mmCIF file of C-alpha atoms and ligand atoms in Angstrom:
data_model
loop_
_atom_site.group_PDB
_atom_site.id
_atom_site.type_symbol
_atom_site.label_atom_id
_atom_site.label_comp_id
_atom_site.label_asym_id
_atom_site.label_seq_id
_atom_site.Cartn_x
_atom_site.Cartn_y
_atom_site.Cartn_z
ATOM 1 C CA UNK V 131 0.000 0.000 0.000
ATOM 2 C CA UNK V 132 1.905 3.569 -1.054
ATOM 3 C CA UNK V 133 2.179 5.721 2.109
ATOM 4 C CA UNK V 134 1.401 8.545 -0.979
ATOM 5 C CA UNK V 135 -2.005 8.074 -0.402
ATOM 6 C CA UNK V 136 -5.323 9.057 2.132
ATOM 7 C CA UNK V 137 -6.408 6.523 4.199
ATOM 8 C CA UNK V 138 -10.143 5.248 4.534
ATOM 9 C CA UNK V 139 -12.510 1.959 4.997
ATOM 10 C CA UNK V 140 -14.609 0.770 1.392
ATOM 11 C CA UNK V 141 -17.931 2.063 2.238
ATOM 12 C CA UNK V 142 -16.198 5.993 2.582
ATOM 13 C CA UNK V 143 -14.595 5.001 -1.157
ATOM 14 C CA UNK V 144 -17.629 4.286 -2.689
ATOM 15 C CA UNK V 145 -18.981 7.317 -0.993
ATOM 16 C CA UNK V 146 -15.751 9.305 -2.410
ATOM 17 C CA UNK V 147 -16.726 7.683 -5.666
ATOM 18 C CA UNK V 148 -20.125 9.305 -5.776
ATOM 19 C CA UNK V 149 -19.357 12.542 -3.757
ATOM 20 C CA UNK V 150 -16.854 13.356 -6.691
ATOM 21 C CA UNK V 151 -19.772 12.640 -9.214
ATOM 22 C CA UNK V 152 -22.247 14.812 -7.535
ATOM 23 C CA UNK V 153 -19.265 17.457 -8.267
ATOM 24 C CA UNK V 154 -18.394 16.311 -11.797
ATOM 25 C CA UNK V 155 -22.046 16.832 -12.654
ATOM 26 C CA UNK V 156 -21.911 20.027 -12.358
ATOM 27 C CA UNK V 157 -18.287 21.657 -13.085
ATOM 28 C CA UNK V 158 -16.489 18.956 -15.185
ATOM 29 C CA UNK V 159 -16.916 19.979 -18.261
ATOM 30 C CA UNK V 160 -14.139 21.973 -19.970
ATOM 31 C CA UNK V 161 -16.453 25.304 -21.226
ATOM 32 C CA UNK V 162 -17.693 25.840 -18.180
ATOM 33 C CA UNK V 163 -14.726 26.216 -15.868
ATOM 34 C CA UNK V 164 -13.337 28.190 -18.823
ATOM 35 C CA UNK V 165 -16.600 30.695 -17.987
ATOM 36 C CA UNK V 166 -15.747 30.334 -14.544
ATOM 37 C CA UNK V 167 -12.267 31.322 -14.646
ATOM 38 C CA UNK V 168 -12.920 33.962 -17.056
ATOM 39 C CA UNK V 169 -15.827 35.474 -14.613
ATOM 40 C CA UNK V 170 -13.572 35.106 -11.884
ATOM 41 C CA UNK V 171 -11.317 37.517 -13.437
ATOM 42 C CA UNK V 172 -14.245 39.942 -14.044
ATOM 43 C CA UNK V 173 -15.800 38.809 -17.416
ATOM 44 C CA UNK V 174 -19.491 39.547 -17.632
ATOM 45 C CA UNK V 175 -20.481 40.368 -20.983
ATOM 46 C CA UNK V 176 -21.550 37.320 -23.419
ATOM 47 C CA UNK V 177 -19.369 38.782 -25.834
ATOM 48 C CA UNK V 178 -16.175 38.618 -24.028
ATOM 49 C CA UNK V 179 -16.830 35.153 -23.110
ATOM 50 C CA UNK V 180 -17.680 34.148 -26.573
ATOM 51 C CA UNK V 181 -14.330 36.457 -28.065
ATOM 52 C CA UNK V 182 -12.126 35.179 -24.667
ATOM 53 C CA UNK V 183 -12.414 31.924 -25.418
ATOM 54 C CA UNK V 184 -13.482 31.019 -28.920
ATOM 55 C CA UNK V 185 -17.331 29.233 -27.913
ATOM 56 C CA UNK V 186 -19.724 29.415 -30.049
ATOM 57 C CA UNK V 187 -22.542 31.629 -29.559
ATOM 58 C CA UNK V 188 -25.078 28.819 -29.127
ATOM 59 C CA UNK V 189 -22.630 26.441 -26.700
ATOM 60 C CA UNK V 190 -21.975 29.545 -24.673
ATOM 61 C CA UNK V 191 -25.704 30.210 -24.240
ATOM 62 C CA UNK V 192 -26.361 26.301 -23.628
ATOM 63 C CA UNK V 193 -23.451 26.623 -21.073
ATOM 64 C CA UNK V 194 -25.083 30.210 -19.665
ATOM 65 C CA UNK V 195 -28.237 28.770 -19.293
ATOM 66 C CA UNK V 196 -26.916 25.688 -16.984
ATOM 67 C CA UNK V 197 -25.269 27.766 -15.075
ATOM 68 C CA UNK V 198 -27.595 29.609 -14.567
ATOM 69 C CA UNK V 199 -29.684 26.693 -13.381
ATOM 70 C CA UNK V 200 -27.276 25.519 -11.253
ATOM 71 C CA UNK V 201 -27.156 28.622 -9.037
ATOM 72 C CA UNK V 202 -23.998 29.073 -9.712
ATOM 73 C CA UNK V 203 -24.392 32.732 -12.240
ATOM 74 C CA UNK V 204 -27.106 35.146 -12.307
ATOM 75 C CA UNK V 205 -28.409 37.208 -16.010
ATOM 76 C CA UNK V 206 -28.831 40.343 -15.095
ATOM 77 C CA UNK V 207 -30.222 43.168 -17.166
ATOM 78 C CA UNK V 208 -28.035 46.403 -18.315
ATOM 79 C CA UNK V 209 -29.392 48.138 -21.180
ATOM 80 C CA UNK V 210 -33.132 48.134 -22.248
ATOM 81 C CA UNK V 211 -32.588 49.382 -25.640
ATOM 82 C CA UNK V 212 -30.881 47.484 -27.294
ATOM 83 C CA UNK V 213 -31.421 44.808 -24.434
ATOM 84 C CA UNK V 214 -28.607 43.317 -23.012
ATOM 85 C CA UNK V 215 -27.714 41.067 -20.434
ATOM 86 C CA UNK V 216 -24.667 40.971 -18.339
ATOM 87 C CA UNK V 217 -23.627 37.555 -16.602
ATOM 88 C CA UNK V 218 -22.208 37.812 -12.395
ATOM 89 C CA UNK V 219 -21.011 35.235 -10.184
ATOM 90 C CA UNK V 220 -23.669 34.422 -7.796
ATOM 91 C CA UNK V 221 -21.848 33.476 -4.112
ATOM 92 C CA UNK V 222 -22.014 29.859 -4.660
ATOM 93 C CA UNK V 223 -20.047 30.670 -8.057
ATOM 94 C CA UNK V 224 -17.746 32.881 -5.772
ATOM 95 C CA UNK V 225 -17.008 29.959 -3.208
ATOM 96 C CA UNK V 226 -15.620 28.288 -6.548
ATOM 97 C CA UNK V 227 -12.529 30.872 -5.626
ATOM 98 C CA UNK V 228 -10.944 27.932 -3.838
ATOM 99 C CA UNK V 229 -11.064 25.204 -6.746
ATOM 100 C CA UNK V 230 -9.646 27.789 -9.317
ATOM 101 C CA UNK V 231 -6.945 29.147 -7.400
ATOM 102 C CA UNK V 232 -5.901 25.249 -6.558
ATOM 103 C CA UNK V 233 -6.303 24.945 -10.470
ATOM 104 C CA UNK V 234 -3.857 27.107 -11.624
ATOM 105 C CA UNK V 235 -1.597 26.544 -8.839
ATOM 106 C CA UNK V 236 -1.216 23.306 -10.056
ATOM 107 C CA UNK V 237 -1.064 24.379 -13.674
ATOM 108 C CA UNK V 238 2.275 25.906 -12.826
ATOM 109 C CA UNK V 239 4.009 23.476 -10.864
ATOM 110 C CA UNK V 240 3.144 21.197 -13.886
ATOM 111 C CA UNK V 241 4.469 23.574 -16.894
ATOM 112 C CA UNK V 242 7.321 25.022 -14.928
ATOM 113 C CA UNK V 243 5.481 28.308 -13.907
ATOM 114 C CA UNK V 244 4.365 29.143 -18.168
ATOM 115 C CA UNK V 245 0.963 29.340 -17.551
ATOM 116 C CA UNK V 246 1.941 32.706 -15.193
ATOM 117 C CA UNK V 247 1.531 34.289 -18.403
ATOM 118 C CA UNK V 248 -1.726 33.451 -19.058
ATOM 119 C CA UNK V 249 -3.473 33.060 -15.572
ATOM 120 C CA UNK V 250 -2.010 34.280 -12.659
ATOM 121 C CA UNK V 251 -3.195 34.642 -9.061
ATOM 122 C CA UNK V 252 -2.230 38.153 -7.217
ATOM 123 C CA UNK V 253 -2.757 38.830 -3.433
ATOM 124 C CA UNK V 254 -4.184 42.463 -3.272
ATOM 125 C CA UNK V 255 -1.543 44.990 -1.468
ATOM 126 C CA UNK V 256 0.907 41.979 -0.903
ATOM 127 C CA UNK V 257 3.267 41.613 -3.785
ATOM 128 C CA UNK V 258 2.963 42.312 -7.700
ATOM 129 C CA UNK V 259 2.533 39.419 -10.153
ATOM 130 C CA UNK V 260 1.714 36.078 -9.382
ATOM 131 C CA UNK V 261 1.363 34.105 -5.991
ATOM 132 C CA UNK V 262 1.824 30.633 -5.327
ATOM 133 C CA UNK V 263 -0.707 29.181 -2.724
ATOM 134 C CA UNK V 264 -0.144 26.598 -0.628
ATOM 135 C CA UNK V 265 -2.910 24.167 0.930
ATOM 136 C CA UNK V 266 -3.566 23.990 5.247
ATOM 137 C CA UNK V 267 -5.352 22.121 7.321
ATOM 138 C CA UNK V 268 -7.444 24.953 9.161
ATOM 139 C CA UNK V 269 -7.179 23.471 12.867
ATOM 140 C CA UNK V 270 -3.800 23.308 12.827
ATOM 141 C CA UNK V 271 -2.720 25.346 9.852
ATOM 142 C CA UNK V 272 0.142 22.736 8.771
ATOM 143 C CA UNK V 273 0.352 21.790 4.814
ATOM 144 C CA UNK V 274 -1.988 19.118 4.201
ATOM 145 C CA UNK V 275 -1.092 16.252 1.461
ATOM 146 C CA UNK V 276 -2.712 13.359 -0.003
ATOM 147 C CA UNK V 277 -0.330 11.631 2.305
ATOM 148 C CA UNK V 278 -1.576 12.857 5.904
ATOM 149 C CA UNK V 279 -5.847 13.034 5.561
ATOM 150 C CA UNK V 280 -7.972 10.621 6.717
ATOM 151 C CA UNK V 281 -11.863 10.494 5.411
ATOM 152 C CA UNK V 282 -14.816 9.443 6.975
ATOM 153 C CA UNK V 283 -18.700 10.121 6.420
ATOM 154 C CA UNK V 284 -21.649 8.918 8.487
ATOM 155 C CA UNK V 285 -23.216 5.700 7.492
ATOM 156 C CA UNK V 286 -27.172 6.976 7.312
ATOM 157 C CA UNK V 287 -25.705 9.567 5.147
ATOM 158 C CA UNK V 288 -24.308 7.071 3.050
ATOM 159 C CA UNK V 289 -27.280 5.198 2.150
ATOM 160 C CA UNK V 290 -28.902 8.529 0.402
ATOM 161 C CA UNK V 291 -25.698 8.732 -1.631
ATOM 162 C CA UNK V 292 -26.808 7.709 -5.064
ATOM 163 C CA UNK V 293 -25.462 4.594 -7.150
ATOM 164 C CA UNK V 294 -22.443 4.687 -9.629
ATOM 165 C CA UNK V 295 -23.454 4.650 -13.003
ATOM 166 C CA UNK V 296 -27.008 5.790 -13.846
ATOM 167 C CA UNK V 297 -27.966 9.166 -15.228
ATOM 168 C CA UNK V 298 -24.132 10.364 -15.437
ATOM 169 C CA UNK V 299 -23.237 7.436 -17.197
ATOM 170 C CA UNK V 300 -25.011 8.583 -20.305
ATOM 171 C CA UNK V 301 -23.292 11.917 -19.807
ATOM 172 C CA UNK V 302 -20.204 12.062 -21.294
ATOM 173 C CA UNK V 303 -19.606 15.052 -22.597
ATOM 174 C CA UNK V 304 -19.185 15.879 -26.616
ATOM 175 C CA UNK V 305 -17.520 18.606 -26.107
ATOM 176 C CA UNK V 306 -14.339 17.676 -24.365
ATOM 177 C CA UNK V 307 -12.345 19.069 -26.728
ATOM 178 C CA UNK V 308 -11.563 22.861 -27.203
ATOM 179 C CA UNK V 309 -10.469 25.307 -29.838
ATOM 180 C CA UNK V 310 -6.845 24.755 -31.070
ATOM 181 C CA UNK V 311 -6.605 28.329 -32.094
ATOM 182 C CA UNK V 312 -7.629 30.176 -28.874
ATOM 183 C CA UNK V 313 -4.480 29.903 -26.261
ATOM 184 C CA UNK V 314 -6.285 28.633 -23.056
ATOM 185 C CA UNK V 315 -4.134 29.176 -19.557
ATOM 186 C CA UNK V 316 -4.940 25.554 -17.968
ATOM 187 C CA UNK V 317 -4.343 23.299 -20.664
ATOM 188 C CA UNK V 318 -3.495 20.187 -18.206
ATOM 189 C CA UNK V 319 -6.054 21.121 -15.745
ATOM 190 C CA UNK V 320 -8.528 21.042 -18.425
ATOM 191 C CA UNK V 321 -7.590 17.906 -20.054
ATOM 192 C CA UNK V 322 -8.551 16.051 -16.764
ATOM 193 C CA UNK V 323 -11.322 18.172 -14.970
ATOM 194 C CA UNK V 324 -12.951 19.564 -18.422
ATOM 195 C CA UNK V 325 -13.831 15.853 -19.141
ATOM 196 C CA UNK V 326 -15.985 13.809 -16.019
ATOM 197 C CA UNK V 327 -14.015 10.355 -17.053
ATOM 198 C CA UNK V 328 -10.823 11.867 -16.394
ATOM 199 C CA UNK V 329 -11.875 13.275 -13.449
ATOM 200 C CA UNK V 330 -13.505 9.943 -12.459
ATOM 201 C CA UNK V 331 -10.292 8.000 -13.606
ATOM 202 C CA UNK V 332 -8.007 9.770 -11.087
ATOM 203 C CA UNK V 333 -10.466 9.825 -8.296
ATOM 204 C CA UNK V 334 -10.332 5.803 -8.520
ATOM 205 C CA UNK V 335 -6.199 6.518 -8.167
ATOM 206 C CA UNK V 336 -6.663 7.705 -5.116
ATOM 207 C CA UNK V 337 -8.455 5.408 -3.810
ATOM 208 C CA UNK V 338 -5.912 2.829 -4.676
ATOM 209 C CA UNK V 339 -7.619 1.636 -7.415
ATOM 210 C CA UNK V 340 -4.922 0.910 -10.192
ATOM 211 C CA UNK V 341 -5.589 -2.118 -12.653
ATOM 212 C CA UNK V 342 -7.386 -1.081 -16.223
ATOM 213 C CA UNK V 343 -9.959 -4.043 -14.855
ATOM 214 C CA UNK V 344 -10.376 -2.332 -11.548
ATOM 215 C CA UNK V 345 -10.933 0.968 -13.060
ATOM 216 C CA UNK V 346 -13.137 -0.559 -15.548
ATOM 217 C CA UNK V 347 -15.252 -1.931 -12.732
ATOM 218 C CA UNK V 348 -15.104 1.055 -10.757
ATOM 219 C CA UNK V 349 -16.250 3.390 -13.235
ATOM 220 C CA UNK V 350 -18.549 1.406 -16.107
ATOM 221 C CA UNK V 351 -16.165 3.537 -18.836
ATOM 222 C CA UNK V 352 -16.721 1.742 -21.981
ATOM 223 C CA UNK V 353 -12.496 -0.013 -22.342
ATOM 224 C CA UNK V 354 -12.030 1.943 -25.404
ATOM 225 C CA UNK V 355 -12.551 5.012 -23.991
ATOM 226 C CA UNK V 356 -10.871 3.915 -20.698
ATOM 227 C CA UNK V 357 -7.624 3.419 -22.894
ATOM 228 C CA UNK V 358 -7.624 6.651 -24.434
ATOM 229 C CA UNK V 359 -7.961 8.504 -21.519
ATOM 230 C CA UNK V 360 -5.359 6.595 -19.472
ATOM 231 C CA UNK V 361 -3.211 7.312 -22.777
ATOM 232 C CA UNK V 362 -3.349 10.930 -21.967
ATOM 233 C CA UNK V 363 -3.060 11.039 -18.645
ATOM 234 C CA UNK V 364 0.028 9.011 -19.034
ATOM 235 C CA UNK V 365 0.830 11.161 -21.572
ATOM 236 C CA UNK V 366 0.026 14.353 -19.325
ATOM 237 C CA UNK V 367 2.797 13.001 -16.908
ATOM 238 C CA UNK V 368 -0.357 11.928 -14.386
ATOM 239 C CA UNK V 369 -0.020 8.241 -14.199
ATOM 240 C CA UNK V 370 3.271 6.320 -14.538
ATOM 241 C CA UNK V 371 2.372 3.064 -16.247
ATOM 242 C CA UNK V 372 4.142 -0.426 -14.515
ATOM 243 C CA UNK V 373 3.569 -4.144 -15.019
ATOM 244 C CA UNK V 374 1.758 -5.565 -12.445
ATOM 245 C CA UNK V 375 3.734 -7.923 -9.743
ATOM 246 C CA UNK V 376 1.130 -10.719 -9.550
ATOM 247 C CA UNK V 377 0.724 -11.700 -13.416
ATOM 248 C CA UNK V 378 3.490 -9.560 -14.858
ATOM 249 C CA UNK V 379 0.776 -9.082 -17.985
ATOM 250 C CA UNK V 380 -1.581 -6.233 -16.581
ATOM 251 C CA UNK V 381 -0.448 -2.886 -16.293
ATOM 252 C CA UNK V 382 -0.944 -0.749 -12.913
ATOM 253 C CA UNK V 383 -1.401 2.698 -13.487
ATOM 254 C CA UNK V 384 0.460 4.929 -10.444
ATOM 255 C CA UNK V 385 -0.095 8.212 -9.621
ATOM 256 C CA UNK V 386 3.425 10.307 -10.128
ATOM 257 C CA UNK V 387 4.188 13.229 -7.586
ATOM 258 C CA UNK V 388 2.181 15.693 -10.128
ATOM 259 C CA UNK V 389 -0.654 13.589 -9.864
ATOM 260 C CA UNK V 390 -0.797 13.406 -6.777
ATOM 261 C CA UNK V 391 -0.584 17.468 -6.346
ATOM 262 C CA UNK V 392 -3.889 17.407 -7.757
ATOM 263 C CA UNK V 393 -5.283 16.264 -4.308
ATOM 264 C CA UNK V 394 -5.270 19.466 -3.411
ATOM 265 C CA UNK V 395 -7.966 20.711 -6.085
ATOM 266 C CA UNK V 396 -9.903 17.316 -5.252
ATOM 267 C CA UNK V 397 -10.202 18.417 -1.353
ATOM 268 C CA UNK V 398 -11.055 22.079 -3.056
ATOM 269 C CA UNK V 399 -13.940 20.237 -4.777
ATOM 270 C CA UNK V 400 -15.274 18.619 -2.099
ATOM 271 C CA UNK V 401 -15.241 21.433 0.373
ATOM 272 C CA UNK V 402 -17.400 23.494 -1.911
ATOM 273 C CA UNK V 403 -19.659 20.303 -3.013
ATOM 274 C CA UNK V 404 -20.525 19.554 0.930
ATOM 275 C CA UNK V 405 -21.399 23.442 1.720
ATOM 276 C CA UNK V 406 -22.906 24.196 -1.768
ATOM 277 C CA UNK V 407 -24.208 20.952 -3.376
ATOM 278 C CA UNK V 408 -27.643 19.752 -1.720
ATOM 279 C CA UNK V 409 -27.174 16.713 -1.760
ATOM 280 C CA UNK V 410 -24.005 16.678 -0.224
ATOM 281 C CA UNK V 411 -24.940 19.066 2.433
ATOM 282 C CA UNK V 412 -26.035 17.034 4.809
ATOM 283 C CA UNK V 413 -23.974 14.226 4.002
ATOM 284 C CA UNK V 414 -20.518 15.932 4.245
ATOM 285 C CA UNK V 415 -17.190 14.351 3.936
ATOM 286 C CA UNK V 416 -15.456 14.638 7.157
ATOM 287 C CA UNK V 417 -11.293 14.872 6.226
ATOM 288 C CA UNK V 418 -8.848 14.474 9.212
ATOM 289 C CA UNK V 419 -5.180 15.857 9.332
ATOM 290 C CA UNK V 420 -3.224 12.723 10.711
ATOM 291 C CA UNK V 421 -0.883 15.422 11.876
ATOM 292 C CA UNK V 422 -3.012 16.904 14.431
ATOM 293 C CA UNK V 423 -6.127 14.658 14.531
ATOM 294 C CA UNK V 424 -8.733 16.908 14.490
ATOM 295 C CA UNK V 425 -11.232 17.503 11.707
ATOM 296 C CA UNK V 426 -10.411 20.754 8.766
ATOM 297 C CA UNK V 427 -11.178 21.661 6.137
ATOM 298 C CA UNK V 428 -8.399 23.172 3.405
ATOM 299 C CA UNK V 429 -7.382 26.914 3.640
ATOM 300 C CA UNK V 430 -5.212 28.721 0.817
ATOM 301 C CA UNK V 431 -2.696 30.515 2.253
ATOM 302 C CA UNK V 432 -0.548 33.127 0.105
ATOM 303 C CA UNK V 433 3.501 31.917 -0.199
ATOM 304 C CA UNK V 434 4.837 35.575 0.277
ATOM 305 C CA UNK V 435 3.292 36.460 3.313
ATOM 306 C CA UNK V 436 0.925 33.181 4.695
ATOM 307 C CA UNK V 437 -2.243 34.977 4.559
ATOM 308 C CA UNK V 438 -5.526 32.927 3.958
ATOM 309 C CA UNK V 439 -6.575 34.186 0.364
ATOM 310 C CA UNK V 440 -9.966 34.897 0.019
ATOM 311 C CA UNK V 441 -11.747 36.399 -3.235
ATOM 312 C CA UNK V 442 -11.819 39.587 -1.168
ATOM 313 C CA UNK V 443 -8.608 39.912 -0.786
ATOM 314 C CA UNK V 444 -7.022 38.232 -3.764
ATOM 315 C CA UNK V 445 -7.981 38.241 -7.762
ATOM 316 C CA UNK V 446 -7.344 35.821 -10.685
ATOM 317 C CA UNK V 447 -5.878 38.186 -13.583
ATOM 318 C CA UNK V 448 -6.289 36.760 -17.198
ATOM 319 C CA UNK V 449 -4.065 38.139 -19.777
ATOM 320 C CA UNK V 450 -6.266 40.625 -21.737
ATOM 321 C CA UNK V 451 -8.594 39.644 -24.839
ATOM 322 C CA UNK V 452 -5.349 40.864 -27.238
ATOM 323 C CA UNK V 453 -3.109 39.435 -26.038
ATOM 324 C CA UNK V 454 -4.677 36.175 -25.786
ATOM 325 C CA UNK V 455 -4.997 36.367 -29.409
HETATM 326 ZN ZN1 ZN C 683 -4.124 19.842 11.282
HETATM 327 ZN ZN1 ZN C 684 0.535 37.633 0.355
#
């Protein structure tokens, strides 16, 4: 067993499993965290959503309109003649702060700090260009790795949790890939979380779950699909591919240390899913920090000065419209 890795019993991973569904449902799909990001950074007009990134006018209005369903961004009205609408974060799309910021944190540890120049993260009156943030525990404020949580949910709350499979199963998205000629700032991040298999493939990795059979099980991905995606996250330098021990014919597929950074934007995830998503509210994922025992949940703290960043207090800058073309 890799000490890499959290700890928990089987019922918590299947409730891991469909906790990180519930999410997926919702923001794993690559157009709409490009919306996100792009409102984040203070994009409200359907035109410089549509011009930012390339969508189409009728995908962008598709993708407005779930959105807006979701709660997550709220049309608003700002000229009557011509009408037109303007698009704002509502404050469950603000508490997505926390997932974005882990998002393009982990964007530049992959690419060597590049994306910088597209995305950055700035903590207001602390230092000019970008920040790094690093993930706490909040009882105890120490770092927090994949290595040193512990998960546990109640069992009644389990029960309600609904079944792999099902409706998302007939989900998968058509649109998982972008626009080759529009330069988007999280290419890696968006190869994983802008498609829900992915997403759902390194979930399983964290829970230990390794073999292409296992995952197959896991997940119900159709095994030609399964292949190409564990192509590219090899590819993406995700998973490291080895022959299994027992038959020496199977391949395991192992999360590398840049997988495994993307724990952090998993517990992200999650904290916003149990205080935003209804049907996770009141069945929350409890995480413990082995280091301290108590129960947290993840703060961001700013590397130059160790200051919890909040959207208050911090911003994600895009580079503008021109020079993203
Ligand atoms: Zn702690
Ligand atoms: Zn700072």
């Amino acid at each position: 067993m890799s000490s890499h890795l959290p700890t928990f019993d089987l019922g918590t991973a299947s409730a891991i499993m469909a906790a990180g569904r519930q999410v997926a449902d919702v923001l794993c799909d690559r157009w709409t965290l490009l919306i996100l990001l792009s409102a984040h950074a203070g994009d409200t007009c359907f035109s410089d959503f549509r011009d930012r990134w390339g969508i189409s006018n009728r995908m962008l209005s598709s993708r407005l309109k779930a959105l807006e369903s979701q709660g997550l961004m709220v049309k608003m009205v700002y000229s009557r003649r011509p009408i037109r609408h303007s698009y704002h974060l509502t404050p469950k799309g603000t508490a997505l702060f926390d997932v974005l910021i882990c998002m393009i944190n982990w964007e530049a540890s992959a690419d060597g700090g590049k994306s910088d120049q597209l995305v950055r993260i700035e903590h207001l009156g602390c230092s000019h260009g970008a920040i790094h943030p690093s993930i706490h525990c909040s009882a105890c404020n120490e770092p927090v790795t994949a290595s040193n949580v512990d998960f546990t949910i109640n069992n009644s709350a389990q029960q309600e949790l609904p079944q792999w499979g099902t409706a998302y199963r007939r989900s998968e998205p058509r649109s998982s890939t972008g626009p080759s000629t529009h330069p988007h700032p999280l290419e890696i991040v968006l190869s994983i979380y802008g498609n829900k298999w992915s997403n759902e493939i390194v979930r399983c990795a964290f829970l230990r779950v390794s073999t292409f059979g296992e995952i197959q099980r896991h997940t119900g991905i159709s095994t030609n699909i399964l292949a190409d995606r564990l192509t590219r996250l090899v590819d993406a330098g995700i998973f490291r591919q080895e022959s299994s021990k027992s038959d020496g014919r199977s391949s395991n597929y192992k999360l590398t240390a840049r997988g495994r950074g993307l724990f952090s934007i998993i517990l992200a995830m999650w904290a916003w899913a149990d205080r935003w998503i209804e049907e996770r509210i009141h069945a929350p994922l409890r995480l413990t920090h082995q280091d301290c025992g108590k129960t947290f949940h993840v703060i961001s703290r700013c590397n130059q000065c160790s200051d919890i960043l909040k959207p208050s207090n911090s911003r994600i800058v895009l580079s503008s419209l021109d020079e993203a073309h």
